[in-house]
Coordinates of C-alpha atoms and ligand atoms in Angstrom, one line a residue:
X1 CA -16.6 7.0 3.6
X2 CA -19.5 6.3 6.3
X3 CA -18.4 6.2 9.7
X4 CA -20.7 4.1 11.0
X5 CA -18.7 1.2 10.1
X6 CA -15.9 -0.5 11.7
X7 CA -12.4 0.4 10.7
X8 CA -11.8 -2.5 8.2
X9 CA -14.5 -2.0 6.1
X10 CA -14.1 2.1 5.8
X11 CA -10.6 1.0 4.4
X12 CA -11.8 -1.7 2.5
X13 CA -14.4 0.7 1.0
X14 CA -11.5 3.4 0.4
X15 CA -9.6 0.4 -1.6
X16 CA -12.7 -0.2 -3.6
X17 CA -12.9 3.5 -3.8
X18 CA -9.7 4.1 -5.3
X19 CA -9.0 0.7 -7.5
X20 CA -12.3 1.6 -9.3
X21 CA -11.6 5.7 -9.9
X22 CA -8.0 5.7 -10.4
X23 CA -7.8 3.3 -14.0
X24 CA -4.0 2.9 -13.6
X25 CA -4.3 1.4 -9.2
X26 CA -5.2 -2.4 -10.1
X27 CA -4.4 -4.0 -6.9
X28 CA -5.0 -0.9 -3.6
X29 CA -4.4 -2.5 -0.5
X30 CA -2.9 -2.0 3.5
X31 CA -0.1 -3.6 5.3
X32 CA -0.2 -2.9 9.4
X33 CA 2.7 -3.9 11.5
X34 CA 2.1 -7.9 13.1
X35 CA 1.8 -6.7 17.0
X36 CA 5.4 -6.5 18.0
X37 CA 6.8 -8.7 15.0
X38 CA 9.2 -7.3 13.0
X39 CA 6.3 -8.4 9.8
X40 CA 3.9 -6.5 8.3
X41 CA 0.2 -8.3 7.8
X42 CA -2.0 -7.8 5.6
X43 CA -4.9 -6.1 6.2
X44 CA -8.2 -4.5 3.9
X45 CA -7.5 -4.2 -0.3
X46 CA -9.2 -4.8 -3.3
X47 CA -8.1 -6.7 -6.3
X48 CA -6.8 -10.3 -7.0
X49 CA -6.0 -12.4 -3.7
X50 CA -1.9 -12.5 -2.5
X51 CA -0.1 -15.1 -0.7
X52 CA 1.8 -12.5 0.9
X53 CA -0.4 -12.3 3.9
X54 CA 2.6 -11.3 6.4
X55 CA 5.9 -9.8 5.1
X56 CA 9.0 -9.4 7.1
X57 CA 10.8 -6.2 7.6
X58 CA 13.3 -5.6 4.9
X59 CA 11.6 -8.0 2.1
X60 CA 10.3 -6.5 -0.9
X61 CA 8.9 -2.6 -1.5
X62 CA 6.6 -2.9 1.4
X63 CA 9.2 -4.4 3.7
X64 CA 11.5 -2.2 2.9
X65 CA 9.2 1.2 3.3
X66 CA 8.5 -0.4 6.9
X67 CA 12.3 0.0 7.6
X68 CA 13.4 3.2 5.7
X69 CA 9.8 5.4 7.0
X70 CA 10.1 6.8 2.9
X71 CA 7.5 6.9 0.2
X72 CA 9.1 4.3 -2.1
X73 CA 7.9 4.6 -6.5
X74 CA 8.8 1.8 -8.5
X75 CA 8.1 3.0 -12.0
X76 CA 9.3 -0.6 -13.4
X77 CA 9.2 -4.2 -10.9
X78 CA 11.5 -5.8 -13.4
X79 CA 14.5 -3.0 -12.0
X80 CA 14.0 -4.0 -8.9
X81 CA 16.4 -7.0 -6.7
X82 CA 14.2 -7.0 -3.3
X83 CA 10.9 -7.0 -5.2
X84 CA 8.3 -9.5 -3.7
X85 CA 6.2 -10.6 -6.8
X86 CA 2.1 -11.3 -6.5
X87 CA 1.0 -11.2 -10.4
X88 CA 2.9 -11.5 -13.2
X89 CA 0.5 -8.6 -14.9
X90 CA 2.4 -5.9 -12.6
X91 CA 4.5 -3.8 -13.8
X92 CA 4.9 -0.9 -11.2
X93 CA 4.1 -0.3 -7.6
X94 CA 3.4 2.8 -4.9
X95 CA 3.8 2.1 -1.2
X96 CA 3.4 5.3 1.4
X97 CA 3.7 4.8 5.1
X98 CA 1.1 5.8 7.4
X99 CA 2.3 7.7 10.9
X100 CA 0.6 7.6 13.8
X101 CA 1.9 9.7 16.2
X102 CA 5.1 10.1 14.2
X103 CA 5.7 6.2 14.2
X104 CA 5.2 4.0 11.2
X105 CA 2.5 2.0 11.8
X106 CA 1.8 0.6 8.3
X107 CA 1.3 1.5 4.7
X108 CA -0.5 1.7 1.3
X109 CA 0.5 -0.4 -1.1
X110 CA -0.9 -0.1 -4.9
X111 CA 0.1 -2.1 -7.5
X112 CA -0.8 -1.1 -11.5
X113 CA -0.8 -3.2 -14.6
X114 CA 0.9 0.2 -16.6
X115 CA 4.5 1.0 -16.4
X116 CA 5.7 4.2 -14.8
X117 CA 2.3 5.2 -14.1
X118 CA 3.1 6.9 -11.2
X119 CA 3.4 11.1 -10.7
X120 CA 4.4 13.1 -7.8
X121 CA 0.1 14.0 -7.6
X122 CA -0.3 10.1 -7.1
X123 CA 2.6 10.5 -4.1
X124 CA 0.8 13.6 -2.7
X125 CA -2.8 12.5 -2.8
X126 CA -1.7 9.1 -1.0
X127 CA 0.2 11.0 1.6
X128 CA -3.0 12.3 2.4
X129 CA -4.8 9.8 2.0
X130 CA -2.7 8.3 4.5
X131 CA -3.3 10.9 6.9
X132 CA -6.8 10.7 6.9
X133 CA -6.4 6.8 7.2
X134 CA -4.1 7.5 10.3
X135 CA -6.7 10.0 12.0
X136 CA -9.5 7.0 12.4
X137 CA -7.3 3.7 13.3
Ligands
SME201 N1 5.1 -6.3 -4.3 C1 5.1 -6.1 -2.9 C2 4.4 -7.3 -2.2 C3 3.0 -7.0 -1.9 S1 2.0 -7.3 -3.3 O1 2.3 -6.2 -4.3 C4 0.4 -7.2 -2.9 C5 6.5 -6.0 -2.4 O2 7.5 -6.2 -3.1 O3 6.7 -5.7 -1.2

């Protein structure tokens, strides 16, 4: 990704990037931490438009990764009771927290249309991926 760009379009390139390689990641997209709110907000992805601009700490997969600092695989939405929903075509979801000097700052969240599409490679490349994002914010 070209560095001569600011920081939200490198990461909205590297959703574009990945939603268009990977054939099972049909929604890629970033959550940051909301200043000193206990939220997360939205921030670069590609694929369909959410409502759920800004989710509080503890709500859903991605509010619950802010919380617990833990890669979080959910091979099947339906299984899950704090599960915030954006399409009715998902059917499992990846979200790995990005560190920034050991504090978690935000995450990747990707959503696919397949169940259980999810491997311990997809956990490993996103970890690095979100190391790499982490070294340019
Ligand atoms: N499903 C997420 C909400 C974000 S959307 O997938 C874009 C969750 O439960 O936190």
């Amino acid at each position: 990704i070209a560095s001569n760009k600011t920081v939200d379009q490198r990461l909205l390139d590297l959703c574009t990037l990945l939603k268009t390689h990977v054939s099972y990641y049909d929604w890629v997209g970033f959550y940051f931490k909301n200043g000193n709110k206990n939220e997360l907000k939205l921030g670069p992805y590609a694929g369909a438009p959410t409502d759920h601009t800004i989710i509080p700490f503890g709500k859903g997969i991605c509010g619950q990764v802010a919380v617990s600092n833990q890669n979080f695989v959910v091979p099947d939405v339906t299984a899950q009771d704090n599960y915030i929903a954006c399409s009715i075509t998902v059917k499992a979801e990846i979200v790995i927290p990005i560190f920034v000097d050991g504090e978690n700052i935000g995450q990747i969240d990707i959503d696919s249309n397949t169940k259980d599409p999810f491997t311990k490679a997809d956990e490993h490349f996103l970890e690095f991926v979100c190391q790499e994002v982490a070294a340019i914010l």
